[in-house]
Amino acid sequence: MKVIQVIPTYNEAENLPELVKALLSQPVPGLQLLIVDDNSPDGTGTVADELAGDNPGKVAVLHRSGKEGLGKAYIQGFKKALDDGADVIGMMDADLSHPPDRLPSMLAALEEADVVIGSRYCEGGSLDETWPALRKALSWFGNAYARTILGLPIKDAPGGYRLWRRSALEAIPFEQSRSSGYVFIVELAYMAKLAGLAFREVPIHFAERSHGVSKMSLRIQIEAALRVWQLRKIYKKTR
Ligand SMILES: Nc1nc2c(ncn2[C@@H]2O[C@H](COP(=O)(O)OP(=O)(O)O)[C@@H](O)[C@H]2O)c(=O)[nH]1
Ligand SMILES: [Mg+2]
């Protein structure tokens, strides 16, 4: 079985080698990594090329010309993964917030689902202990907001650690998304719900990144808050 884990990167040069090593040491036969870099100024693209050279057939890199947001990077990565014949397509952040050692459990859960979410908010899941109460509250609120407005049957709607069966990704119009920030991830879940796909959540511990900085911004948060309402209109016909 061919599992292609798509990993978008922007300024993750310090995190990428550790992430690739941890992922490739998991007991997942047929695992391949596809790094999608938006010409990161910190040289992540070069680091990725070196990792690809060191791990032939296991690590590939897609270079994009500039920063266009998470959504565009995933759309291009998904298309390539499907073209390359993936049976399972994965999503995850490059900053080690998404624990590589949960991948085998997530794959096992995919046997009974179309989409599996590595979840901070299902039973057994957790958030970094060092997060201040306000940040935890904002994360909880953003999640509750999106879940309620879109009626999503999952506990962690913006959770970006996911596995899709090939047939599941082929069943949703992911390439039509115009969302750039993390609301893209919420939009995919909404598409999956409308397509009648079956979800399962596997608990993860979400660790704070120790290198580099978050690309989360006020603009991305405002996009998310407004976009959630637009999604209901955009997909009204299929609702
Ligand atoms: N290719 C690409 N990757 C991005 C972009 N923005 C964020 N990322 C990556 O998406 C993942 C999540 O971003 P991050 O900044 O950690 O967001 P946070 O976890 O919400 O703080 C990380 O792997 C980033 O490097 C982008 O514009 N292009
Ligand atoms: Mg992060």
PDB file of C-alpha atoms and ligand atoms in Angstrom:
ATOM      1  CA  MET A   1       0.000   0.000   0.000  1.00  0.00           C
ATOM      2  CA  LYS A   2       1.333   3.392  -1.010  1.00  0.00           C
ATOM      3  CA  VAL A   3       0.938   6.057   1.685  1.00  0.00           C
ATOM      4  CA  ILE A   4       1.948   9.560   0.611  1.00  0.00           C
ATOM      5  CA  GLN A   5       2.189  12.051   3.455  1.00  0.00           C
ATOM      6  CA  VAL A   6       1.959  15.621   2.110  1.00  0.00           C
ATOM      7  CA  ILE A   7       3.867  18.166   4.211  1.00  0.00           C
ATOM      8  CA  PRO A   8       3.574  21.895   3.379  1.00  0.00           C
ATOM      9  CA  THR A   9       6.523  23.957   4.554  1.00  0.00           C
ATOM     10  CA  TYR A  10       7.318  27.607   4.955  1.00  0.00           C
ATOM     11  CA  ASN A  11      10.486  28.347   6.926  1.00  0.00           C
ATOM     12  CA  GLU A  12      10.773  24.933   8.576  1.00  0.00           C
ATOM     13  CA  ALA A  13      14.477  24.278   7.858  1.00  0.00           C
ATOM     14  CA  GLU A  14      15.219  23.455  11.500  1.00  0.00           C
ATOM     15  CA  ASN A  15      12.246  21.117  11.911  1.00  0.00           C
ATOM     16  CA  LEU A  16      12.258  19.195   8.652  1.00  0.00           C
ATOM     17  CA  PRO A  17      15.251  16.836   9.178  1.00  0.00           C
ATOM     18  CA  GLU A  18      13.920  15.699  12.569  1.00  0.00           C
ATOM     19  CA  LEU A  19      10.401  15.248  11.197  1.00  0.00           C
ATOM     20  CA  VAL A  20      11.545  13.222   8.178  1.00  0.00           C
ATOM     21  CA  LYS A  21      13.707  10.973  10.358  1.00  0.00           C
ATOM     22  CA  ALA A  22      10.870  10.361  12.816  1.00  0.00           C
ATOM     23  CA  LEU A  23       8.355   9.622  10.059  1.00  0.00           C
ATOM     24  CA  LEU A  24      10.618   7.241   8.147  1.00  0.00           C
ATOM     25  CA  SER A  25      11.332   5.294  11.327  1.00  0.00           C
ATOM     26  CA  GLN A  26       7.641   4.465  11.798  1.00  0.00           C
ATOM     27  CA  PRO A  27       6.518   0.898  11.022  1.00  0.00           C
ATOM     28  CA  VAL A  28       4.576   1.990   7.939  1.00  0.00           C
ATOM     29  CA  PRO A  29       5.634   0.014   4.854  1.00  0.00           C
ATOM     30  CA  GLY A  30       5.291   1.985   1.626  1.00  0.00           C
ATOM     31  CA  LEU A  31       5.401   5.374   3.353  1.00  0.00           C
ATOM     32  CA  GLN A  32       6.516   8.243   1.116  1.00  0.00           C
ATOM     33  CA  LEU A  33       6.803  11.925   2.022  1.00  0.00           C
ATOM     34  CA  LEU A  34       5.947  14.780  -0.315  1.00  0.00           C
ATOM     35  CA  ILE A  35       7.263  18.125   0.910  1.00  0.00           C
ATOM     36  CA  VAL A  36       5.584  21.156  -0.664  1.00  0.00           C
ATOM     37  CA  ASP A  37       7.747  24.223  -0.139  1.00  0.00           C
ATOM     38  CA  ASP A  38       6.781  27.770  -1.077  1.00  0.00           C
ATOM     39  CA  ASN A  39      10.335  28.974  -1.762  1.00  0.00           C
ATOM     40  CA  SER A  40      11.015  29.514   1.961  1.00  0.00           C
ATOM     41  CA  PRO A  41      13.561  32.288   2.548  1.00  0.00           C
ATOM     42  CA  ASP A  42      15.256  30.188   5.263  1.00  0.00           C
ATOM     43  CA  GLY A  43      16.359  27.561   2.718  1.00  0.00           C
ATOM     44  CA  THR A  44      13.841  24.836   3.637  1.00  0.00           C
ATOM     45  CA  GLY A  45      13.667  23.924  -0.071  1.00  0.00           C
ATOM     46  CA  THR A  46      17.381  23.090  -0.165  1.00  0.00           C
ATOM     47  CA  VAL A  47      17.139  21.110   3.081  1.00  0.00           C
ATOM     48  CA  ALA A  48      14.212  19.208   1.553  1.00  0.00           C
ATOM     49  CA  ASP A  49      16.216  18.449  -1.616  1.00  0.00           C
ATOM     50  CA  GLU A  50      19.051  17.094   0.517  1.00  0.00           C
ATOM     51  CA  LEU A  51      16.628  14.870   2.447  1.00  0.00           C
ATOM     52  CA  ALA A  52      15.200  13.637  -0.870  1.00  0.00           C
ATOM     53  CA  GLY A  53      18.739  12.833  -2.068  1.00  0.00           C
ATOM     54  CA  ASP A  54      19.488  10.926   1.145  1.00  0.00           C
ATOM     55  CA  ASN A  55      16.210   8.962   0.975  1.00  0.00           C
ATOM     56  CA  PRO A  56      15.646   8.048  -2.687  1.00  0.00           C
ATOM     57  CA  GLY A  57      12.134   6.860  -3.442  1.00  0.00           C
ATOM     58  CA  LYS A  58      10.941   7.890   0.022  1.00  0.00           C
ATOM     59  CA  VAL A  59      11.116  11.672   0.025  1.00  0.00           C
ATOM     60  CA  ALA A  60      10.061  13.949  -2.846  1.00  0.00           C
ATOM     61  CA  VAL A  61       9.852  17.731  -3.042  1.00  0.00           C
ATOM     62  CA  LEU A  62       7.511  20.069  -4.864  1.00  0.00           C
ATOM     63  CA  HIS A  63       8.936  23.566  -5.195  1.00  0.00           C
ATOM     64  CA  ARG A  64       6.474  26.412  -5.587  1.00  0.00           C
ATOM     65  CA  SER A  65       7.587  29.898  -6.577  1.00  0.00           C
ATOM     66  CA  GLY A  66       6.299  31.853  -3.574  1.00  0.00           C
ATOM     67  CA  LYS A  67       4.130  31.883  -0.462  1.00  0.00           C
ATOM     68  CA  GLU A  68       0.532  31.294  -1.457  1.00  0.00           C
ATOM     69  CA  GLY A  69      -0.855  29.770   1.724  1.00  0.00           C
ATOM     70  CA  LEU A  70      -1.494  26.311   3.067  1.00  0.00           C
ATOM     71  CA  GLY A  71      -4.514  25.634   0.841  1.00  0.00           C
ATOM     72  CA  LYS A  72      -2.740  26.087  -2.505  1.00  0.00           C
ATOM     73  CA  ALA A  73       0.212  23.997  -1.316  1.00  0.00           C
ATOM     74  CA  TYR A  74      -2.065  21.117  -0.283  1.00  0.00           C
ATOM     75  CA  ILE A  75      -4.072  21.259  -3.523  1.00  0.00           C
ATOM     76  CA  GLN A  76      -0.912  20.878  -5.602  1.00  0.00           C
ATOM     77  CA  GLY A  77       0.429  18.196  -3.262  1.00  0.00           C
ATOM     78  CA  PHE A  78      -2.827  16.188  -3.347  1.00  0.00           C
ATOM     79  CA  LYS A  79      -2.894  16.273  -7.157  1.00  0.00           C
ATOM     80  CA  LYS A  80       0.647  14.968  -7.356  1.00  0.00           C
ATOM     81  CA  ALA A  81      -0.005  12.272  -4.740  1.00  0.00           C
ATOM     82  CA  LEU A  82      -3.067  11.076  -6.692  1.00  0.00           C
ATOM     83  CA  ASP A  83      -1.125  11.173  -9.992  1.00  0.00           C
ATOM     84  CA  ASP A  84       1.630   9.137  -8.343  1.00  0.00           C
ATOM     85  CA  GLY A  85      -0.854   6.415  -7.424  1.00  0.00           C
ATOM     86  CA  ALA A  86      -1.220   6.903  -3.660  1.00  0.00           C
ATOM     87  CA  ASP A  87      -3.701   4.596  -1.913  1.00  0.00           C
ATOM     88  CA  VAL A  88      -3.655   6.795   1.197  1.00  0.00           C
ATOM     89  CA  ILE A  89      -2.923  10.533   1.246  1.00  0.00           C
ATOM     90  CA  GLY A  90      -1.869  12.239   4.461  1.00  0.00           C
ATOM     91  CA  MET A  91      -1.679  15.805   5.730  1.00  0.00           C
ATOM     92  CA  MET A  92       0.473  17.159   8.545  1.00  0.00           C
ATOM     93  CA  ASP A  93       2.368  20.231   9.747  1.00  0.00           C
ATOM     94  CA  ALA A  94       6.143  20.262   9.477  1.00  0.00           C
ATOM     95  CA  ASP A  95       6.760  21.766  12.919  1.00  0.00           C
ATOM     96  CA  LEU A  96       6.550  18.499  14.930  1.00  0.00           C
ATOM     97  CA  SER A  97       3.254  19.549  16.522  1.00  0.00           C
ATOM     98  CA  HIS A  98       1.711  16.475  14.912  1.00  0.00           C
ATOM     99  CA  PRO A  99       3.309  13.381  16.489  1.00  0.00           C
ATOM    100  CA  PRO A 100       4.780  11.034  13.843  1.00  0.00           C
ATOM    101  CA  ASP A 101       4.354   8.044  16.169  1.00  0.00           C
ATOM    102  CA  ARG A 102       0.557   8.282  15.887  1.00  0.00           C
ATOM    103  CA  LEU A 103       0.691   7.504  12.170  1.00  0.00           C
ATOM    104  CA  PRO A 104       0.381   3.694  12.583  1.00  0.00           C
ATOM    105  CA  SER A 105      -2.732   4.051  14.788  1.00  0.00           C
ATOM    106  CA  MET A 106      -4.242   6.495  12.339  1.00  0.00           C
ATOM    107  CA  LEU A 107      -3.620   4.089   9.462  1.00  0.00           C
ATOM    108  CA  ALA A 108      -5.256   1.279  11.423  1.00  0.00           C
ATOM    109  CA  ALA A 109      -8.299   3.493  12.020  1.00  0.00           C
ATOM    110  CA  LEU A 110      -8.533   4.191   8.274  1.00  0.00           C
ATOM    111  CA  GLU A 111      -9.557   0.572   7.762  1.00  0.00           C
ATOM    112  CA  GLU A 112     -12.947   1.554   9.169  1.00  0.00           C
ATOM    113  CA  ALA A 113     -13.233   5.085   7.827  1.00  0.00           C
ATOM    114  CA  ASP A 114     -12.727   7.295   4.783  1.00  0.00           C
ATOM    115  CA  VAL A 115     -10.973  10.085   6.681  1.00  0.00           C
ATOM    116  CA  VAL A 116      -9.012   9.843   9.941  1.00  0.00           C
ATOM    117  CA  ILE A 117      -8.219  12.908  12.041  1.00  0.00           C
ATOM    118  CA  GLY A 118      -5.417  13.060  14.563  1.00  0.00           C
ATOM    119  CA  SER A 119      -7.496  14.825  17.173  1.00  0.00           C
ATOM    120  CA  ARG A 120      -6.634  17.120  20.084  1.00  0.00           C
ATOM    121  CA  TYR A 121     -10.195  17.246  21.309  1.00  0.00           C
ATOM    122  CA  CYS A 122     -11.439  13.664  21.291  1.00  0.00           C
ATOM    123  CA  GLU A 123     -11.082  11.517  24.403  1.00  0.00           C
ATOM    124  CA  GLY A 124      -7.406  10.974  25.142  1.00  0.00           C
ATOM    125  CA  GLY A 125      -6.264  13.938  23.032  1.00  0.00           C
ATOM    126  CA  SER A 126      -4.430  16.906  24.533  1.00  0.00           C
ATOM    127  CA  LEU A 127      -2.922  20.329  23.901  1.00  0.00           C
ATOM    128  CA  ASP A 128       0.530  21.535  24.843  1.00  0.00           C
ATOM    129  CA  GLU A 129       0.552  22.205  28.609  1.00  0.00           C
ATOM    130  CA  THR A 130       2.587  25.375  28.154  1.00  0.00           C
ATOM    131  CA  TRP A 131      -0.132  27.135  26.170  1.00  0.00           C
ATOM    132  CA  PRO A 132      -1.532  30.099  28.122  1.00  0.00           C
ATOM    133  CA  ALA A 133      -5.204  29.821  29.106  1.00  0.00           C
ATOM    134  CA  LEU A 134      -6.189  32.523  26.596  1.00  0.00           C
ATOM    135  CA  ARG A 135      -4.609  30.644  23.679  1.00  0.00           C
ATOM    136  CA  LYS A 136      -6.312  27.417  24.757  1.00  0.00           C
ATOM    137  CA  ALA A 137      -9.629  29.254  24.995  1.00  0.00           C
ATOM    138  CA  LEU A 138      -9.204  30.803  21.537  1.00  0.00           C
ATOM    139  CA  SER A 139      -8.348  27.438  20.013  1.00  0.00           C
ATOM    140  CA  TRP A 140     -11.360  25.838  21.696  1.00  0.00           C
ATOM    141  CA  PHE A 141     -13.645  28.670  20.588  1.00  0.00           C
ATOM    142  CA  GLY A 142     -12.436  28.622  16.960  1.00  0.00           C
ATOM    143  CA  ASN A 143     -13.046  24.903  16.828  1.00  0.00           C
ATOM    144  CA  ALA A 144     -16.496  25.097  18.446  1.00  0.00           C
ATOM    145  CA  TYR A 145     -17.447  27.977  16.105  1.00  0.00           C
ATOM    146  CA  ALA A 146     -16.590  26.067  12.927  1.00  0.00           C
ATOM    147  CA  ARG A 147     -18.059  22.765  14.134  1.00  0.00           C
ATOM    148  CA  THR A 148     -21.359  24.355  15.123  1.00  0.00           C
ATOM    149  CA  ILE A 149     -21.878  26.564  12.061  1.00  0.00           C
ATOM    150  CA  LEU A 150     -21.015  23.751   9.643  1.00  0.00           C
ATOM    151  CA  GLY A 151     -22.517  20.919  11.696  1.00  0.00           C
ATOM    152  CA  LEU A 152     -19.340  18.866  11.498  1.00  0.00           C
ATOM    153  CA  PRO A 153     -19.462  15.425  13.141  1.00  0.00           C
ATOM    154  CA  ILE A 154     -15.898  15.693  14.460  1.00  0.00           C
ATOM    155  CA  LYS A 155     -14.360  17.029  17.660  1.00  0.00           C
ATOM    156  CA  ASP A 156     -11.321  18.681  16.029  1.00  0.00           C
ATOM    157  CA  ALA A 157     -12.489  20.517  12.900  1.00  0.00           C
ATOM    158  CA  PRO A 158      -9.306  22.527  12.207  1.00  0.00           C
ATOM    159  CA  GLY A 159      -7.058  19.592  13.115  1.00  0.00           C
ATOM    160  CA  GLY A 160      -4.552  19.366  10.274  1.00  0.00           C
ATOM    161  CA  TYR A 161      -3.173  15.867  10.904  1.00  0.00           C
ATOM    162  CA  ARG A 162      -5.238  13.623   8.665  1.00  0.00           C
ATOM    163  CA  LEU A 163      -5.289  10.565   6.470  1.00  0.00           C
ATOM    164  CA  TRP A 164      -7.592  10.161   3.493  1.00  0.00           C
ATOM    165  CA  ARG A 165      -8.363   7.093   1.497  1.00  0.00           C
ATOM    166  CA  ARG A 166      -7.698   7.758  -2.158  1.00  0.00           C
ATOM    167  CA  SER A 167     -11.399   7.226  -2.914  1.00  0.00           C
ATOM    168  CA  ALA A 168     -12.308   9.838  -0.266  1.00  0.00           C
ATOM    169  CA  LEU A 169     -10.066  12.531  -1.714  1.00  0.00           C
ATOM    170  CA  GLU A 170     -11.367  11.692  -5.192  1.00  0.00           C
ATOM    171  CA  ALA A 171     -14.933  12.126  -3.914  1.00  0.00           C
ATOM    172  CA  ILE A 172     -14.495  15.779  -2.884  1.00  0.00           C
ATOM    173  CA  PRO A 173     -13.797  18.858  -5.075  1.00  0.00           C
ATOM    174  CA  PHE A 174     -10.723  19.876  -3.062  1.00  0.00           C
ATOM    175  CA  GLU A 175      -9.159  21.762  -5.977  1.00  0.00           C
ATOM    176  CA  GLN A 176     -12.074  24.218  -5.915  1.00  0.00           C
ATOM    177  CA  SER A 177     -11.194  25.607  -2.496  1.00  0.00           C
ATOM    178  CA  ARG A 178     -10.193  29.257  -2.427  1.00  0.00           C
ATOM    179  CA  SER A 179      -9.262  29.237   1.272  1.00  0.00           C
ATOM    180  CA  SER A 180      -5.620  29.965   1.955  1.00  0.00           C
ATOM    181  CA  GLY A 181      -5.069  29.635   5.705  1.00  0.00           C
ATOM    182  CA  TYR A 182      -6.078  26.823   8.061  1.00  0.00           C
ATOM    183  CA  VAL A 183      -9.756  27.300   7.205  1.00  0.00           C
ATOM    184  CA  PHE A 184      -8.836  25.218   4.143  1.00  0.00           C
ATOM    185  CA  ILE A 185      -8.621  22.282   6.541  1.00  0.00           C
ATOM    186  CA  VAL A 186     -12.091  23.037   7.923  1.00  0.00           C
ATOM    187  CA  GLU A 187     -13.386  23.371   4.349  1.00  0.00           C
ATOM    188  CA  LEU A 188     -12.077  19.902   3.459  1.00  0.00           C
ATOM    189  CA  ALA A 189     -13.915  18.442   6.452  1.00  0.00           C
ATOM    190  CA  TYR A 190     -17.102  20.175   5.324  1.00  0.00           C
ATOM    191  CA  MET A 191     -16.703  18.790   1.793  1.00  0.00           C
ATOM    192  CA  ALA A 192     -16.195  15.337   3.301  1.00  0.00           C
ATOM    193  CA  LYS A 193     -19.329  15.654   5.410  1.00  0.00           C
ATOM    194  CA  LEU A 194     -21.383  16.745   2.359  1.00  0.00           C
ATOM    195  CA  ALA A 195     -19.991  13.798   0.390  1.00  0.00           C
ATOM    196  CA  GLY A 196     -21.215  11.461   3.121  1.00  0.00           C
ATOM    197  CA  LEU A 197     -17.737  10.236   4.028  1.00  0.00           C
ATOM    198  CA  ALA A 198     -17.098   8.403   7.306  1.00  0.00           C
ATOM    199  CA  PHE A 199     -14.801  10.081   9.844  1.00  0.00           C
ATOM    200  CA  ARG A 200     -12.808   8.636  12.700  1.00  0.00           C
ATOM    201  CA  GLU A 201     -10.700  10.471  15.241  1.00  0.00           C
ATOM    202  CA  VAL A 202      -7.552   9.167  16.863  1.00  0.00           C
ATOM    203  CA  PRO A 203      -6.268  11.061  19.936  1.00  0.00           C
ATOM    204  CA  ILE A 204      -2.992  12.959  19.656  1.00  0.00           C
ATOM    205  CA  HIS A 205      -0.963  15.164  21.941  1.00  0.00           C
ATOM    206  CA  PHE A 206      -0.376  18.465  20.139  1.00  0.00           C
ATOM    207  CA  ALA A 207       3.066  19.789  21.094  1.00  0.00           C
ATOM    208  CA  GLU A 208       4.109  23.402  20.644  1.00  0.00           C
ATOM    209  CA  ARG A 209       6.765  23.929  17.967  1.00  0.00           C
ATOM    210  CA  SER A 210      10.255  24.350  19.429  1.00  0.00           C
ATOM    211  CA  HIS A 211      11.886  25.851  16.303  1.00  0.00           C
ATOM    212  CA  GLY A 212      10.694  28.521  13.891  1.00  0.00           C
ATOM    213  CA  VAL A 213       7.571  30.639  14.129  1.00  0.00           C
ATOM    214  CA  SER A 214       3.887  30.067  13.497  1.00  0.00           C
ATOM    215  CA  LYS A 215       2.459  31.478  10.255  1.00  0.00           C
ATOM    216  CA  MET A 216      -0.861  32.040  12.011  1.00  0.00           C
ATOM    217  CA  SER A 217      -1.855  35.697  11.720  1.00  0.00           C
ATOM    218  CA  LEU A 218      -4.817  37.925  12.457  1.00  0.00           C
ATOM    219  CA  ARG A 219      -5.543  37.940   8.706  1.00  0.00           C
ATOM    220  CA  ILE A 220      -5.736  34.132   8.655  1.00  0.00           C
ATOM    221  CA  GLN A 221      -8.012  34.152  11.722  1.00  0.00           C
ATOM    222  CA  ILE A 222     -10.340  36.716  10.178  1.00  0.00           C
ATOM    223  CA  GLU A 223     -10.391  34.736   6.929  1.00  0.00           C
ATOM    224  CA  ALA A 224     -11.438  31.684   8.959  1.00  0.00           C
ATOM    225  CA  ALA A 225     -14.176  33.471  10.910  1.00  0.00           C
ATOM    226  CA  LEU A 226     -15.802  34.918   7.764  1.00  0.00           C
ATOM    227  CA  ARG A 227     -15.112  32.039   5.442  1.00  0.00           C
ATOM    228  CA  VAL A 228     -16.959  29.515   7.601  1.00  0.00           C
ATOM    229  CA  TRP A 229     -20.206  31.383   6.854  1.00  0.00           C
ATOM    230  CA  GLN A 230     -19.375  31.657   3.139  1.00  0.00           C
ATOM    231  CA  LEU A 231     -18.837  27.910   2.948  1.00  0.00           C
ATOM    232  CA  ARG A 232     -22.479  27.258   3.807  1.00  0.00           C
ATOM    233  CA  LYS A 233     -23.542  29.467   0.884  1.00  0.00           C
ATOM    234  CA  ILE A 234     -20.966  28.118  -1.558  1.00  0.00           C
ATOM    235  CA  TYR A 235     -21.945  24.499  -0.962  1.00  0.00           C
ATOM    236  CA  LYS A 236     -25.668  25.162  -0.434  1.00  0.00           C
ATOM    237  CA  LYS A 237     -26.693  23.098  -3.451  1.00  0.00           C
ATOM    238  CA  THR A 238     -24.987  20.000  -2.147  1.00  0.00           C
ATOM    239  CA  ARG A 239     -26.066  20.433   1.477  1.00  0.00           C
TER     240      ARG A 239
HETATM  241  N1  LIG B   1       3.911  25.608   1.500  1.00  0.00           N
HETATM  242  C1  LIG B   1       3.399  26.384   2.457  1.00  0.00           C
HETATM  243  N2  LIG B   1       3.347  25.931   3.745  1.00  0.00           N
HETATM  244  C2  LIG B   1       2.823  26.748   4.685  1.00  0.00           C
HETATM  245  C3  LIG B   1       2.323  28.047   4.400  1.00  0.00           C
HETATM  246  N3  LIG B   1       1.854  28.591   5.572  1.00  0.00           N
HETATM  247  C4  LIG B   1       2.069  27.668   6.541  1.00  0.00           C
HETATM  248  N4  LIG B   1       2.661  26.568   6.021  1.00  0.00           N
HETATM  249  C5  LIG B   1       3.025  25.320   6.719  1.00  0.00           C
HETATM  250  O1  LIG B   1       1.827  24.808   7.267  1.00  0.00           O
HETATM  251  C6  LIG B   1       2.072  24.184   8.522  1.00  0.00           C
HETATM  252  C7  LIG B   1       1.225  24.839   9.619  1.00  0.00           C
HETATM  253  O2  LIG B   1       1.642  26.169   9.818  1.00  0.00           O
HETATM  254  P1  LIG B   1       1.956  26.783  11.238  1.00  0.00           P
HETATM  255  O3  LIG B   1       2.649  28.067  11.032  1.00  0.00           O
HETATM  256  O4  LIG B   1       2.643  25.776  12.111  1.00  0.00           O
HETATM  257  O5  LIG B   1       0.505  27.081  11.769  1.00  0.00           O
HETATM  258  P2  LIG B   1      -0.070  26.867  13.252  1.00  0.00           P
HETATM  259  O6  LIG B   1       0.269  25.455  13.658  1.00  0.00           O
HETATM  260  O7  LIG B   1      -1.525  27.118  13.100  1.00  0.00           O
HETATM  261  O8  LIG B   1       0.636  27.873  14.094  1.00  0.00           O
HETATM  262  C8  LIG B   1       3.571  24.299   8.762  1.00  0.00           C
HETATM  263  O9  LIG B   1       4.200  23.133   8.291  1.00  0.00           O
HETATM  264  C9  LIG B   1       3.946  25.508   7.895  1.00  0.00           C
HETATM  265  O10 LIG B   1       5.306  25.516   7.516  1.00  0.00           O
HETATM  266  C10 LIG B   1       2.385  28.499   3.031  1.00  0.00           C
HETATM  267  O11 LIG B   1       1.990  29.606   2.676  1.00  0.00           O
HETATM  268  N5  LIG B   1       2.918  27.634   2.117  1.00  0.00           N
HETATM  269 MG    MG B   2       2.148  24.790  13.922  1.00  0.00          MG
END
